[in-house]
Amino acid sequence: MSQPTSENIYPTINHQIIVNELKQIQRKIGEILEPYERPIAAILPEERQIEHSLLFDNIEIEALNQKIYNIWDGSLNSPIRDWLNQFETTLEKNIAYLLLSKFQFFSKSDIEFATGQLQNKLLDLLLTKESLWEGFRQDPKITLKDDEAEFKKWLRNKIIRYAAFPSPPDTSVESQYKLWAIYERVALTATNVPDGKKIKPLLEYFQSGTANPETSVFVFMDYTNGSGNQLAKCMREINNLLNQYPAYRPSFFIFMYVVESQFFNFANLKNAPQNSQTLSYEQMLGYKSKKIMELLASHKISELEYDSFIEKYCLRASGKSSAGYRDSGALTCHHYSCPNNTLPFFHKPSNNWKPIVRNSQTSGGVSYKKH
């Protein structure tokens, strides 16, 4: 029996495999040690310039000033630079500037254009109502029974009834009258109305009894629909009238707004008439709208920092940490006043705060009604 040799006991060693393994180990060790071989500043998060450098200078401020003065019906409550200087840190001044740069300012011309668009949206909506088409075709004076242009003319002159919101005892809707004046001048100049009045109280329409309830379209309008709280109160008054005049329950009730909050949900309104809905020219910009959050993220501003900023300056301006009425936090202002669901530090005055715009909506509305 032959004796085992070293060649039989120890298999042949592949030196290249060992070399490759050692190289892999060296690379792994290098990756582990690499961060510690660089200067400490190189592994820290990149310093944000937004904390130390302002995003704006005199040129940007003057451009914003010009934009707002062209829109605003009167002077600003506080100059932009003075308003921005109330924010304590550079980061806070930059956040305030970013919000102001995206703020929804509706000028007089914007409102005029909006009323024309609302009129178009109203007619387009009514084109989809088959019951109205049936009433149109049954009208003996109509010769072109399927003509869309004739149908719209019939709607404008015989069917649509522009009505004032009935005023609940605990809220004011005086702002609607100024808007109706613009709407009549811009959107309805070619519309014939038999009695020469394009807006009347809803009760007068019900009492007259001259309209067919099944083809009547009652249209209401105001500047802003935020939480829908005021609309709910007006709806309560409309329902009280419908209880007195139940024949009008099948009628259409359309509520038009220049701007409507994205959080408003018509389905949440109790006892809304069965054939009713809202129309809006534009969606309200909120402080946490996607557009705003993306803008902040592009400047590496975290949501936590933003929330702290909002709470701090809402509290300073209004004494409450909530972001406006029902915490809606709108970034919206009309040419004559600012709604109360806008972020308070834009419009709310206090001993520790000077707002940039005034917020009295009711007093302005009352004076407009007199003209």
Coordinates of C-alpha atoms in Angstrom, one line a residue:
M1 CA 0.0 0.0 0.0
S2 CA 1.5 3.3 -1.1
Q3 CA 2.0 6.1 1.5
P4 CA -0.1 9.3 1.0
T5 CA 1.9 12.2 -0.4
S6 CA 1.6 15.9 0.3
E7 CA 0.0 16.4 -3.1
N8 CA -2.8 14.0 -2.1
I9 CA -3.3 15.6 1.4
Y10 CA -3.3 19.3 0.3
P11 CA -5.3 20.2 -2.8
T12 CA -3.9 22.5 -5.3
I13 CA -4.4 26.2 -4.2
N14 CA -5.7 28.7 -6.7
H15 CA -3.6 31.8 -5.9
Q16 CA -5.8 34.1 -8.1
I17 CA -8.9 33.4 -6.0
I18 CA -7.1 34.4 -2.8
V19 CA -5.9 37.6 -4.4
N20 CA -9.4 38.5 -5.5
E21 CA -10.8 37.9 -2.0
L22 CA -8.2 40.1 -0.5
K23 CA -9.0 42.9 -2.9
Q24 CA -12.7 42.7 -2.0
I25 CA -11.9 42.9 1.7
Q26 CA -9.6 45.9 1.1
R27 CA -12.4 47.7 -0.8
K28 CA -14.9 47.0 2.0
I29 CA -12.5 48.3 4.6
G30 CA -11.9 51.4 2.5
E31 CA -15.6 52.1 2.2
I32 CA -16.0 51.8 6.0
L33 CA -13.1 54.1 6.7
E34 CA -13.6 56.6 3.9
P35 CA -16.1 58.9 5.8
Y36 CA -13.6 59.2 8.7
E37 CA -10.7 60.1 6.4
R38 CA -12.6 63.2 5.1
P39 CA -12.9 66.6 7.0
I40 CA -15.8 66.5 9.4
A41 CA -17.5 69.3 7.4
A42 CA -17.6 67.1 4.3
I43 CA -19.9 64.5 6.0
L44 CA -22.3 67.0 7.7
P45 CA -25.5 68.1 5.9
E46 CA -25.0 70.9 3.4
E47 CA -25.6 74.3 5.1
R48 CA -28.7 76.0 3.8
Q49 CA -28.2 79.5 2.5
I50 CA -31.9 80.2 3.2
E51 CA -31.0 80.5 6.9
H52 CA -28.4 83.1 6.3
S53 CA -29.2 84.9 3.0
L54 CA -32.4 86.6 2.1
L55 CA -34.2 85.5 -1.1
F56 CA -35.2 89.0 -1.9
D57 CA -33.6 92.4 -2.3
N58 CA -35.0 95.9 -3.1
I59 CA -35.7 94.9 -6.7
E60 CA -37.9 92.0 -5.7
I61 CA -39.6 94.1 -3.0
E62 CA -40.3 96.9 -5.4
A63 CA -41.7 94.4 -8.0
L64 CA -44.1 93.0 -5.4
N65 CA -45.1 96.5 -4.3
Q66 CA -45.9 97.4 -7.9
K67 CA -47.9 94.3 -8.4
I68 CA -50.0 94.8 -5.3
Y69 CA -50.5 98.5 -5.7
N70 CA -51.9 97.8 -9.2
I71 CA -54.4 95.4 -7.7
W72 CA -55.3 96.9 -4.4
D73 CA -58.1 99.4 -4.1
G74 CA -56.2 101.8 -1.9
S75 CA -52.9 101.7 0.0
L76 CA -51.4 98.8 1.8
N77 CA -51.9 98.7 5.5
S78 CA -48.1 98.3 6.0
P79 CA -45.2 98.5 3.5
I80 CA -43.9 95.1 2.4
R81 CA -40.4 95.7 3.8
D82 CA -41.8 96.8 7.2
W83 CA -44.1 93.8 7.2
L84 CA -41.2 91.4 6.4
N85 CA -39.0 92.9 9.1
Q86 CA -41.4 91.9 11.8
F87 CA -40.4 88.2 11.2
E88 CA -37.4 87.5 13.5
T89 CA -35.0 85.3 11.7
T90 CA -33.7 85.2 8.1
L91 CA -35.4 81.8 7.6
E92 CA -38.7 83.2 8.8
K93 CA -38.4 86.3 6.6
N94 CA -37.8 84.0 3.6
I95 CA -40.8 81.8 4.3
A96 CA -43.0 84.9 4.6
Y97 CA -41.6 86.3 1.3
L98 CA -42.3 83.0 -0.5
L99 CA -45.9 83.0 0.8
L100 CA -46.4 86.6 -0.3
S101 CA -44.9 85.9 -3.7
K102 CA -47.6 83.2 -4.3
F103 CA -50.5 85.1 -2.6
Q104 CA -53.8 85.2 -4.6
F105 CA -54.5 88.9 -5.1
F106 CA -57.7 89.3 -7.1
S107 CA -57.7 92.7 -8.8
K108 CA -60.8 94.4 -10.2
S109 CA -60.0 93.2 -13.7
D110 CA -59.5 89.7 -12.3
I111 CA -63.0 89.8 -10.7
E112 CA -64.5 91.1 -14.0
F113 CA -62.9 88.3 -15.9
A114 CA -64.0 85.8 -13.3
T115 CA -67.7 86.9 -13.6
G116 CA -67.6 86.3 -17.3
Q117 CA -66.1 82.8 -16.8
L118 CA -68.7 82.0 -14.1
Q119 CA -71.5 82.9 -16.6
N120 CA -70.0 80.5 -19.1
K121 CA -69.6 77.8 -16.5
L122 CA -73.2 78.3 -15.5
L123 CA -74.5 77.9 -19.0
D124 CA -72.3 74.9 -19.7
L125 CA -73.7 73.3 -16.5
L126 CA -77.3 73.9 -17.5
L127 CA -76.7 72.4 -20.9
T128 CA -76.3 69.0 -19.1
K129 CA -79.8 69.3 -17.5
E130 CA -82.2 67.2 -19.5
S131 CA -85.3 68.5 -17.7
L132 CA -84.4 72.0 -18.9
W133 CA -84.0 70.8 -22.4
E134 CA -87.5 69.2 -22.2
G135 CA -88.9 72.6 -21.0
F136 CA -87.1 74.3 -23.8
R137 CA -88.5 72.0 -26.5
Q138 CA -92.1 72.3 -25.1
D139 CA -91.9 76.1 -25.4
P140 CA -94.3 76.9 -28.3
K141 CA -92.2 80.0 -29.2
I142 CA -89.1 77.9 -29.9
T143 CA -88.7 76.8 -33.5
L144 CA -85.1 75.3 -33.3
K145 CA -85.8 72.6 -30.7
D146 CA -82.2 71.3 -30.5
D147 CA -80.2 74.4 -31.2
E148 CA -77.6 75.0 -28.4
A149 CA -77.3 78.7 -29.1
E150 CA -81.1 79.1 -28.9
F151 CA -81.2 77.0 -25.7
K152 CA -78.6 79.3 -24.1
K153 CA -80.6 82.4 -25.1
W154 CA -83.7 80.8 -23.6
L155 CA -81.9 80.1 -20.4
R156 CA -80.5 83.6 -20.1
N157 CA -83.7 85.5 -20.9
K158 CA -86.4 83.2 -19.4
I159 CA -85.1 80.6 -17.0
I160 CA -82.2 82.0 -15.0
R161 CA -83.2 84.1 -12.0
Y162 CA -80.4 85.9 -10.2
A163 CA -81.1 86.1 -6.5
A164 CA -79.6 87.6 -3.5
F165 CA -78.5 85.3 -0.7
P166 CA -81.1 85.6 2.1
S167 CA -79.3 87.1 5.1
P168 CA -79.2 85.0 8.2
P169 CA -79.5 86.9 11.5
D170 CA -76.0 85.9 12.6
T171 CA -73.9 86.6 9.5
S172 CA -73.5 89.1 6.7
V173 CA -73.4 88.6 3.0
E174 CA -73.3 92.2 2.0
S175 CA -70.2 91.6 -0.1
Q176 CA -72.4 90.0 -2.8
Y177 CA -73.9 93.3 -3.9
K178 CA -70.7 94.8 -5.2
L179 CA -70.0 91.5 -7.1
W180 CA -73.5 91.5 -8.6
A181 CA -72.9 95.0 -9.9
I182 CA -69.7 93.8 -11.7
Y183 CA -71.5 90.7 -13.0
E184 CA -74.4 92.6 -14.4
R185 CA -72.0 95.1 -16.2
V186 CA -69.5 92.5 -17.5
A187 CA -71.4 89.3 -18.0
L188 CA -75.1 90.3 -18.5
T189 CA -75.0 93.5 -20.6
A190 CA -76.7 91.7 -23.5
T191 CA -79.2 89.9 -21.4
N192 CA -82.8 91.0 -21.4
V193 CA -84.8 90.8 -18.2
P194 CA -88.5 91.7 -18.4
D195 CA -88.7 93.8 -15.2
G196 CA -85.3 95.3 -15.7
K197 CA -83.9 93.9 -12.4
K198 CA -81.3 91.3 -12.7
I199 CA -81.1 90.5 -9.0
K200 CA -83.9 90.2 -6.5
P201 CA -84.6 88.6 -3.1
L202 CA -85.5 84.9 -3.5
L203 CA -88.8 85.6 -1.6
E204 CA -89.9 88.0 -4.4
Y205 CA -89.4 85.3 -7.0
F206 CA -91.4 82.8 -5.0
Q207 CA -94.2 85.3 -4.2
S208 CA -94.6 86.3 -7.9
G209 CA -95.6 82.8 -8.9
T210 CA -94.9 83.6 -12.6
A211 CA -92.1 81.1 -13.1
N212 CA -92.4 77.4 -13.7
P213 CA -90.7 75.8 -10.6
E214 CA -89.5 72.8 -12.6
T215 CA -87.5 74.9 -15.0
S216 CA -86.5 77.7 -12.7
V217 CA -82.8 78.2 -12.1
F218 CA -82.0 80.4 -9.1
V219 CA -78.4 81.7 -9.1
F220 CA -76.6 83.2 -6.1
M221 CA -73.1 84.6 -6.1
D222 CA -70.4 85.8 -3.7
Y223 CA -66.6 86.3 -3.7
T224 CA -65.4 83.5 -1.4
N225 CA -66.5 80.1 -0.2
G226 CA -64.1 78.9 2.5
S227 CA -65.4 76.5 5.1
G228 CA -69.0 76.7 3.7
N229 CA -70.2 77.9 7.1
Q230 CA -71.9 81.0 5.8
L231 CA -73.4 79.1 2.9
A232 CA -74.9 76.6 5.4
K233 CA -76.5 79.5 7.2
C234 CA -77.9 80.9 4.0
M235 CA -79.1 77.4 3.0
R236 CA -81.1 77.3 6.3
E237 CA -82.9 80.5 5.2
I238 CA -83.5 79.1 1.7
N239 CA -85.0 76.0 3.2
N240 CA -87.3 78.1 5.4
L241 CA -88.6 79.8 2.3
L242 CA -89.0 76.4 0.5
N243 CA -91.1 75.2 3.4
Q244 CA -93.4 78.1 2.7
Y245 CA -93.3 77.6 -1.1
P246 CA -92.8 73.8 -1.5
A247 CA -93.6 74.0 -5.3
Y248 CA -90.1 75.4 -5.8
R249 CA -88.3 72.3 -4.4
P250 CA -87.6 70.8 -7.9
S251 CA -86.0 74.1 -9.0
F252 CA -82.3 74.4 -9.6
F253 CA -80.2 76.4 -7.0
I254 CA -76.7 77.3 -8.2
F255 CA -74.2 79.0 -5.9
M256 CA -71.3 80.7 -7.7
Y257 CA -68.0 81.9 -6.1
V258 CA -65.0 83.7 -7.5
V259 CA -62.8 81.4 -5.3
E260 CA -63.7 78.3 -3.4
S261 CA -61.7 76.3 -0.8
Q262 CA -60.4 72.9 -1.9
F263 CA -61.6 71.6 1.5
F264 CA -65.2 72.7 1.0
N265 CA -67.5 69.7 0.4
F266 CA -71.1 70.4 -0.7
A267 CA -72.2 67.0 0.4
N268 CA -71.5 68.0 4.0
L269 CA -74.2 70.7 3.9
K270 CA -77.4 69.6 5.6
N271 CA -80.8 70.1 3.9
A272 CA -79.4 71.4 0.6
P273 CA -82.1 71.7 -2.1
Q274 CA -82.1 68.5 -4.2
N275 CA -81.0 70.2 -7.4
S276 CA -78.2 72.4 -6.1
Q277 CA -74.4 72.7 -6.4
T278 CA -71.6 75.3 -6.4
L279 CA -69.5 76.7 -9.2
S280 CA -66.2 78.5 -8.8
Y281 CA -63.9 80.4 -11.0
E282 CA -60.7 79.3 -9.2
Q283 CA -59.7 77.1 -6.3
M284 CA -58.5 78.8 -3.2
L285 CA -54.8 78.6 -2.5
G286 CA -54.2 77.2 1.0
Y287 CA -51.0 77.5 3.0
K288 CA -50.5 73.7 2.6
S289 CA -51.5 73.4 -1.0
K290 CA -49.3 71.2 -3.1
K291 CA -47.9 74.3 -4.9
I292 CA -46.8 75.8 -1.6
M293 CA -45.3 72.6 -0.1
E294 CA -43.3 71.9 -3.3
L295 CA -42.0 75.5 -3.2
L296 CA -40.8 75.1 0.4
A297 CA -39.3 71.7 -0.3
S298 CA -37.3 73.2 -3.2
H299 CA -35.6 75.5 -0.6
K300 CA -35.1 72.6 1.8
I301 CA -37.6 73.9 4.3
S302 CA -39.1 71.1 6.3
E303 CA -42.8 70.7 7.1
L304 CA -42.0 70.8 10.8
E305 CA -40.2 74.2 10.4
Y306 CA -43.1 75.5 8.4
D307 CA -45.7 74.3 10.9
S308 CA -43.7 76.1 13.7
F309 CA -43.5 79.3 11.7
I310 CA -47.3 79.3 11.0
E311 CA -48.2 78.6 14.6
K312 CA -45.8 81.3 15.9
Y313 CA -47.0 84.1 13.7
C314 CA -50.7 83.3 13.7
L315 CA -50.4 83.4 17.5
R316 CA -48.6 86.7 17.4
A317 CA -51.1 88.3 15.1
S318 CA -54.4 87.0 16.4
G319 CA -53.7 85.5 19.8
K320 CA -54.6 82.1 18.5
S321 CA -52.4 79.5 16.9
S322 CA -55.0 78.4 14.3
A323 CA -54.4 79.3 10.7
G324 CA -57.4 81.6 10.2
Y325 CA -61.1 80.9 10.4
R326 CA -61.6 77.2 11.0
D327 CA -57.9 76.7 10.5
S328 CA -58.4 77.0 6.7
G329 CA -55.1 79.0 6.2
A330 CA -56.0 80.6 2.9
L331 CA -53.6 82.8 0.9
T332 CA -56.3 84.8 -0.8
C333 CA -57.3 88.5 -0.9
H334 CA -59.7 90.4 -3.0
H335 CA -59.1 93.9 -4.3
Y336 CA -61.1 95.6 -1.5
S337 CA -60.6 93.4 1.5
C338 CA -59.2 90.1 2.9
P339 CA -61.5 87.2 4.0
N340 CA -61.1 86.1 7.6
N341 CA -60.0 82.6 6.6
T342 CA -56.7 84.0 5.3
L343 CA -53.6 83.4 7.4
P344 CA -53.9 86.0 10.2
F345 CA -50.5 87.5 10.0
F346 CA -51.4 88.9 6.5
H347 CA -54.4 90.8 7.7
K348 CA -55.0 90.7 11.5
P349 CA -53.7 93.7 13.5
S350 CA -52.7 93.4 17.2
N351 CA -50.5 95.2 19.7
N352 CA -47.5 93.1 18.5
W353 CA -48.3 92.9 14.8
K354 CA -49.0 95.2 11.8
P355 CA -50.7 93.3 8.9
I356 CA -49.9 94.0 5.3
V357 CA -53.5 94.3 4.1
R358 CA -56.8 95.3 5.8
N359 CA -59.4 92.7 6.5
S360 CA -62.7 94.5 6.9
Q361 CA -65.1 92.8 4.4
T362 CA -68.5 93.7 5.8
S363 CA -68.1 97.5 6.1
G364 CA -66.9 97.7 2.6
G365 CA -69.8 95.6 1.4
V366 CA -72.3 97.8 3.1
S367 CA -70.9 101.0 1.5
Y368 CA -70.9 99.3 -1.9
K369 CA -74.6 98.4 -1.6
K370 CA -75.4 102.1 -1.2
H371 CA -73.9 103.1 -4.6

